[in-house]
Coordinates of C-alpha atoms (C1' of nucleotides) and ligand atoms in Angstrom, one line a residue:
Chain A
M212 CA -59.1 -65.5 -74.9
R213 CA -57.9 -63.2 -72.2
I214 CA -55.6 -60.2 -72.5
G215 CA -52.4 -62.0 -71.5
Q216 CA -52.9 -64.7 -74.1
L217 CA -53.6 -62.1 -76.8
A218 CA -50.6 -60.2 -75.8
Q219 CA -48.3 -63.2 -76.0
L220 CA -49.9 -64.2 -79.3
V221 CA -49.2 -60.9 -81.0
G222 CA -46.1 -60.0 -79.1
V223 CA -47.1 -56.9 -77.3
E224 CA -47.6 -56.0 -73.6
T225 CA -51.0 -56.1 -72.1
Q226 CA -50.9 -52.4 -71.3
T227 CA -50.3 -51.7 -74.9
I228 CA -53.6 -53.5 -75.8
R229 CA -55.5 -51.5 -73.2
F230 CA -53.9 -48.4 -74.6
Y231 CA -55.0 -49.1 -78.1
E232 CA -58.5 -49.8 -76.8
Q233 CA -58.5 -46.5 -75.0
Q234 CA -57.3 -44.7 -78.2
G235 CA -60.1 -46.2 -80.2
L236 CA -57.9 -48.4 -82.3
L237 CA -59.1 -51.7 -80.9
P238 CA -62.8 -52.3 -80.3
P239 CA -63.8 -52.8 -76.6
P240 CA -64.1 -56.5 -76.1
D241 CA -66.8 -58.2 -74.1
R242 CA -66.2 -58.7 -70.4
Q243 CA -66.5 -61.7 -68.1
D244 CA -68.5 -61.4 -64.9
N245 CA -65.4 -60.5 -63.1
G246 CA -64.6 -57.7 -65.5
Y247 CA -61.8 -59.5 -67.4
R248 CA -61.6 -58.7 -71.1
V249 CA -62.5 -61.5 -73.5
Y250 CA -61.0 -61.4 -77.0
T251 CA -61.9 -63.1 -80.3
E252 CA -59.8 -63.9 -83.3
K253 CA -61.0 -60.7 -84.9
H254 CA -59.3 -58.8 -82.1
G255 CA -56.2 -60.7 -82.8
E256 CA -56.2 -59.8 -86.5
G257 CA -57.0 -56.1 -85.6
L258 CA -54.1 -56.0 -83.2
A259 CA -51.7 -57.6 -85.6
F260 CA -52.7 -55.1 -88.3
I261 CA -52.0 -52.2 -85.9
R262 CA -48.6 -53.7 -85.1
R263 CA -47.6 -54.2 -88.7
C264 CA -48.6 -50.6 -89.4
R265 CA -46.4 -49.5 -86.5
I266 CA -43.5 -51.4 -87.8
L267 CA -44.0 -49.6 -91.1
G268 CA -43.7 -46.3 -89.1
L269 CA -47.3 -45.3 -89.5
S270 CA -48.7 -43.1 -86.7
L271 CA -51.7 -44.1 -84.7
A272 CA -53.6 -41.3 -86.5
E273 CA -52.7 -42.8 -89.8
I274 CA -53.7 -46.2 -88.7
H275 CA -57.0 -44.8 -87.5
E276 CA -57.5 -43.4 -91.0
L277 CA -56.7 -46.7 -92.6
Q278 CA -59.3 -48.4 -90.4
S279 CA -61.9 -45.9 -91.4
Y280 CA -61.3 -46.9 -95.0
Q281 CA -61.6 -50.5 -94.2
D282 CA -65.0 -49.8 -92.7
D283 CA -66.2 -48.6 -96.1
P284 CA -64.8 -51.2 -98.5
H285 CA -66.5 -50.1 -101.7
Q286 CA -64.8 -46.7 -101.9
P287 CA -62.0 -46.4 -104.4
C288 CA -58.6 -47.0 -102.6
T289 CA -57.0 -43.8 -103.8
A290 CA -57.0 -42.4 -100.3
V291 CA -55.2 -45.5 -99.0
N292 CA -52.5 -45.3 -101.7
A293 CA -52.2 -41.5 -101.1
L294 CA -51.7 -42.0 -97.4
L295 CA -48.8 -44.4 -98.1
D296 CA -47.3 -42.1 -100.7
D297 CA -47.3 -39.3 -98.1
H298 CA -45.7 -41.6 -95.6
I299 CA -43.1 -42.6 -98.1
S300 CA -42.2 -39.0 -98.9
H301 CA -42.0 -38.3 -95.2
V302 CA -39.6 -41.1 -94.6
R303 CA -37.5 -40.0 -97.6
S304 CA -37.2 -36.5 -96.3
Q305 CA -36.2 -37.8 -92.9
I306 CA -33.5 -39.8 -94.7
T307 CA -32.3 -36.8 -96.6
A308 CA -32.2 -34.7 -93.5
L309 CA -30.2 -37.3 -91.5
Q310 CA -27.7 -37.8 -94.3
A311 CA -27.1 -34.0 -94.4
L312 CA -26.7 -34.2 -90.6
E313 CA -24.3 -37.0 -90.8
K314 CA -22.1 -35.1 -93.2
Q315 CA -22.0 -32.1 -90.9
L316 CA -21.2 -34.2 -87.9
V317 CA -18.4 -36.1 -89.7
S318 CA -16.8 -32.9 -90.8
L319 CA -17.1 -31.5 -87.3
R320 CA -15.5 -34.6 -85.9
A321 CA -12.7 -34.3 -88.4
S322 CA -11.7 -31.0 -86.9
C323 CA -10.3 -32.6 -83.7
N324 CA -7.9 -35.4 -82.9
D325 CA -8.0 -36.9 -79.4
D326 CA -4.8 -35.2 -78.1
R327 CA -6.2 -31.8 -77.0
E328 CA -7.6 -30.2 -73.9
V329 CA -11.3 -29.3 -73.9
E330 CA -10.2 -25.7 -74.2
A331 CA -8.7 -26.4 -77.6
C332 CA -11.2 -29.1 -78.8
G333 CA -12.0 -28.7 -82.4
V334 CA -15.5 -30.1 -82.0
L335 CA -16.5 -27.7 -79.3
A336 CA -14.9 -24.9 -81.2
G337 CA -16.8 -25.9 -84.3
I338 CA -20.1 -25.8 -82.5
S339 CA -19.4 -22.6 -80.6
E340 CA -18.2 -20.6 -83.6
G341 CA -21.3 -21.6 -85.5
N342 CA -19.7 -22.2 -89.0
M343 CA -22.8 -24.2 -89.8
H344 CA -24.1 -23.9 -93.3
Q345 CA -27.5 -24.7 -91.9
Chain B
M216 CA -31.7 -7.3 -72.6
R217 CA -35.1 -8.9 -71.9
I218 CA -36.3 -12.3 -72.8
G219 CA -38.2 -11.2 -75.9
Q220 CA -35.1 -9.5 -77.4
L221 CA -32.9 -12.5 -76.7
A222 CA -35.5 -14.8 -78.3
Q223 CA -35.6 -12.7 -81.4
L224 CA -31.8 -12.5 -81.5
V225 CA -31.3 -16.2 -81.4
G226 CA -34.5 -17.2 -83.2
V227 CA -36.4 -19.1 -80.5
E228 CA -39.6 -18.6 -78.6
T229 CA -39.5 -17.0 -75.1
Q230 CA -41.0 -20.1 -73.6
T231 CA -38.2 -22.2 -75.0
I232 CA -35.7 -20.0 -73.2
R233 CA -37.6 -20.4 -69.9
F234 CA -37.7 -24.1 -70.5
Y235 CA -33.9 -24.3 -71.0
E236 CA -33.4 -22.4 -67.8
Q237 CA -35.8 -24.7 -65.9
Q238 CA -33.9 -27.7 -67.4
G239 CA -30.6 -26.3 -66.1
L240 CA -29.2 -25.7 -69.6
L241 CA -29.2 -21.9 -69.3
P242 CA -28.1 -20.2 -66.1
P243 CA -30.8 -18.2 -64.3
P244 CA -30.4 -14.5 -65.2
D245 CA -30.7 -11.6 -62.9
R246 CA -34.1 -10.1 -62.4
Q247 CA -35.4 -6.5 -62.6
D248 CA -37.5 -5.2 -59.7
N249 CA -40.6 -6.3 -61.5
G250 CA -39.3 -9.8 -61.9
Y251 CA -38.4 -9.5 -65.5
R252 CA -35.4 -11.6 -66.6
V253 CA -32.3 -9.6 -67.7
Y254 CA -29.9 -11.3 -70.0
T255 CA -26.3 -10.6 -70.9
E256 CA -24.3 -11.4 -74.1
K257 CA -23.0 -14.6 -72.4
H258 CA -26.5 -15.8 -72.2
G259 CA -26.9 -15.2 -75.9
E260 CA -23.8 -17.2 -76.6
G261 CA -25.0 -20.0 -74.3
L262 CA -28.4 -20.1 -76.0
A263 CA -26.9 -20.1 -79.5
F264 CA -24.6 -23.0 -78.5
I265 CA -27.7 -25.0 -77.3
R266 CA -29.5 -24.3 -80.5
R267 CA -26.6 -25.3 -82.7
C268 CA -26.3 -28.5 -80.7
R269 CA -30.0 -29.1 -81.2
I270 CA -29.7 -28.6 -84.9
L271 CA -27.0 -31.2 -84.9
G272 CA -29.5 -33.5 -83.3
L273 CA -27.9 -33.7 -79.8
S274 CA -30.3 -34.4 -77.0
L275 CA -30.6 -32.0 -74.0
A276 CA -28.7 -34.6 -71.9
E277 CA -25.9 -34.6 -74.4
I278 CA -25.8 -30.9 -74.4
H279 CA -25.7 -30.9 -70.6
E280 CA -22.7 -33.2 -70.8
L281 CA -20.9 -31.0 -73.3
Q282 CA -21.5 -28.0 -70.9
S283 CA -19.9 -29.9 -68.1
Y284 CA -16.8 -30.5 -70.1
Q285 CA -16.7 -26.8 -71.0
D286 CA -16.7 -26.0 -67.3
D287 CA -13.5 -28.0 -66.9
P288 CA -11.4 -26.8 -69.8
H289 CA -8.1 -28.4 -68.9
Q290 CA -9.3 -32.0 -69.2
P291 CA -8.4 -33.9 -72.3
C292 CA -11.2 -33.6 -74.9
T293 CA -11.5 -37.4 -75.5
A294 CA -14.9 -37.5 -73.9
V295 CA -16.2 -34.7 -76.2
N296 CA -15.0 -36.5 -79.2
A297 CA -16.4 -39.8 -78.0
L298 CA -19.8 -38.2 -77.4
L299 CA -19.8 -37.0 -81.0
D300 CA -18.7 -40.4 -82.3
D301 CA -21.6 -42.0 -80.4
H302 CA -24.0 -39.5 -81.8
I303 CA -22.7 -40.1 -85.4
S304 CA -23.2 -43.8 -85.1
H305 CA -26.6 -43.3 -83.7
V306 CA -27.5 -41.1 -86.7
R307 CA -26.1 -43.7 -89.0
S308 CA -28.1 -46.5 -87.6
Q309 CA -31.2 -44.3 -87.9
I310 CA -30.4 -43.8 -91.6
T311 CA -30.0 -47.5 -92.1
A312 CA -33.3 -48.3 -90.4
L313 CA -35.1 -45.7 -92.4
Q314 CA -33.6 -46.9 -95.7
A315 CA -34.8 -50.4 -95.0
L316 CA -38.2 -49.0 -94.1
E317 CA -38.4 -47.1 -97.4
K318 CA -37.7 -50.2 -99.4
Q319 CA -40.5 -52.0 -97.6
L320 CA -42.9 -49.2 -98.1
V321 CA -42.1 -48.8 -101.8
S322 CA -42.6 -52.5 -102.5
L323 CA -45.9 -52.4 -100.6
R324 CA -47.0 -49.4 -102.6
A325 CA -46.1 -51.1 -105.9
S326 CA -48.7 -53.8 -105.1
C327 CA -51.5 -51.5 -105.9
N328 CA -52.6 -49.1 -108.7
D329 CA -55.2 -46.5 -108.0
D330 CA -58.1 -48.2 -109.8
R331 CA -59.4 -50.5 -107.1
E332 CA -61.9 -50.6 -104.3
V333 CA -60.6 -50.5 -100.8
E334 CA -61.7 -54.2 -100.5
A335 CA -59.1 -55.1 -103.2
C336 CA -56.4 -52.6 -102.3
G337 CA -53.0 -54.1 -102.6
V338 CA -51.6 -51.9 -99.9
L339 CA -54.2 -52.9 -97.3
A340 CA -53.9 -56.5 -98.4
G341 CA -50.2 -56.4 -98.1
I342 CA -50.3 -55.1 -94.5
S343 CA -53.1 -57.4 -93.5
E344 CA -51.5 -60.6 -94.8
G345 CA -48.3 -59.7 -93.1
N346 CA -45.8 -60.8 -95.7
M347 CA -43.3 -58.6 -93.9
H348 CA -39.8 -59.9 -93.8
Q349 CA -39.4 -58.1 -90.5
Chain C
dA32 C1' -55.3 -70.1 -45.6
dT33 C1' -52.0 -68.5 -48.4
dT34 C1' -49.1 -68.1 -52.3
dG35 C1' -48.6 -66.9 -57.1
dA36 C1' -50.2 -65.7 -61.5
dC37 C1' -53.3 -63.2 -63.6
dC38 C1' -56.6 -59.3 -64.1
dT39 C1' -58.6 -54.4 -63.0
dT40 C1' -58.1 -49.1 -62.9
dA41 C1' -55.7 -44.9 -62.3
dT42 C1' -51.6 -42.2 -62.4
dA43 C1' -47.1 -40.6 -63.7
dG44 C1' -43.0 -40.7 -66.5
dT45 C1' -40.4 -40.4 -71.1
dA46 C1' -38.3 -35.9 -74.8
dG47 C1' -38.6 -31.4 -76.1
dC48 C1' -40.9 -28.4 -76.5
dT49 C1' -45.8 -25.8 -77.5
dT50 C1' -50.2 -24.2 -75.9
dT51 C1' -53.3 -22.5 -72.7
dA52 C1' -54.8 -20.0 -68.7
dT53 C1' -54.4 -16.4 -65.6
dA54 C1' -52.4 -12.3 -64.2
dG55 C1' -49.2 -8.4 -63.6
dT56 C1' -46.2 -4.5 -66.2
dT57 C1' -44.8 -1.4 -69.6
dT58 C1' -45.5 1.5 -73.5
dA59 C1' -47.8 4.1 -76.8
dA60 C1' -51.9 5.9 -78.9
dA61 C1' -56.5 8.3 -78.4
Chain D
dT235 C1' -55.5 10.3 -68.8
dT236 C1' -57.5 6.5 -69.9
dT237 C1' -57.0 2.5 -72.3
dA238 C1' -55.4 -0.9 -75.3
dA239 C1' -51.5 -3.3 -77.3
dA240 C1' -47.5 -5.7 -76.4
dC241 C1' -44.7 -7.6 -73.1
dT242 C1' -43.6 -10.3 -69.0
dA243 C1' -44.6 -13.8 -65.2
dT244 C1' -46.0 -18.6 -63.3
dA245 C1' -48.3 -22.9 -63.5
dA246 C1' -50.4 -26.6 -65.8
dA247 C1' -51.8 -29.3 -69.7
dG248 C1' -51.0 -31.2 -74.4
dC249 C1' -48.4 -33.6 -77.9
dT250 C1' -46.6 -39.2 -79.3
dA251 C1' -46.7 -44.0 -78.2
dC252 C1' -46.1 -46.2 -75.1
dT253 C1' -43.9 -48.0 -70.3
dA254 C1' -43.9 -48.3 -65.5
dT255 C1' -45.8 -48.0 -61.0
dA256 C1' -49.3 -48.4 -57.4
dA257 C1' -53.1 -50.4 -55.2
dG258 C1' -56.2 -53.7 -55.4
dG259 C1' -59.6 -57.7 -57.1
dT260 C1' -59.8 -62.8 -58.9
dC261 C1' -58.6 -67.5 -59.4
dA262 C1' -56.1 -72.1 -59.1
dA263 C1' -53.3 -74.7 -56.5
dT264 C1' -51.0 -76.0 -52.2
Ligands
ZN599 ZN1 -46.6 -41.1 -91.9
ZN600 ZN1 -11.7 -32.6 -79.3
ZN601 ZN1 -27.0 -38.5 -79.7
ZN602 ZN1 -54.9 -49.5 -103.2

DNA sequence: ATTGACCTTATAGTAGCTTTATAGTTTAAA
DNA sequence: TTTAAACTATAAAGCTACTATAAGGTCAAT
C-alpha cells in the first residue's frame, strides 16, 4: 500500500504521514525501487492510534510516551493511567480558565450598548481602565 | 524610561516589547544616541492595553483591529462590540469542545484500574480499538 | 509524446512568544 | 583604573502540529 492509499484509509494528508515518520511516531516503511514508501497493515494501525490520540488532545510527546509503554508490554500500566490522569487534569484546568474568561468577557460586553462612538465605548474603556480582577 | 524599566513596570520581558514593536502593535519609540529605546507614559499605557487584551485571550490581529478603531474615535463602536461578541462565541465553543473531550477521557480512564500490565491496560485498549463516538 | 495522477525532498509559513548567539554600552565595585 | 555585572542591541532559531509551496521524478493511459 502506498502513501496516498494509507492517507485516504485513515483520513489524513500524505504530508502528515511523512511528518509523523520524521518525528519518530511512525516507523520508516520499506521503499520500492523508485523510492516510493510501501506500508503494511501495521502502519495503518499505528497511524490510526496516533490519530485517535490526537483527537483526545494528546500531544505528540505524550503519544511517543504511550508508544514506549506499548513496546514493553509486561510493565504495570500505572504510567499509562497516570499520563491520562495528567491529561484530564490539564483539560479540566483549561476548562476552568476558559469559563472564568467567559465570565469576564460577558461582563465587559455588558458595559456597552451599540449606540456609542468608539470614544465612549464601554468595552474599550473597560479594557483600558484595567478593572480586571485578574 | 528604557526598555527594562518599562518591562518591569508592565510585567513583561524586554524581548516581548521588541516583538510587539516589530509586529506593529507598539509604536517605535525614540532612540538615545547609543541606540537605546526611550519610552514615554503613552507607551506604557499602550503596552498595558495589549497585555490586558492578551489576558482576555484576544489575538494580536484582534488587538490590532481594536487599535485601528481607537485611532478613529468618532466612528460608532458597533465593530468593537461585534469583535468582542465573536470572541465570546469562540471561547464558548472552545469550552463546549473541551467539556466533550473531558467526558470522553474520563470514560476512557474508567476502563482501567492500576493493577494491570500494559498489555491488558484498559486505557490503551480503549484507544487502540477506537470505540470513539467521534 | 504528452497529459495527469501520483510520488519524492526541501523549505517556509502559521501564533506568540522564548531562547540563543553575538556584540556594544553603562554602571558600580575592587 | 580596570574590570565585571547588568543592561542594551540585532538577528536567527526553537517551540507545536501541522499545512502549503516549489521543483522535480515515476507511472499509466492516450
Ligand atoms: Zn496532555
Ligand atoms: Zn461599544
Ligand atoms: Zn478571538
Ligand atoms: Zn491501565
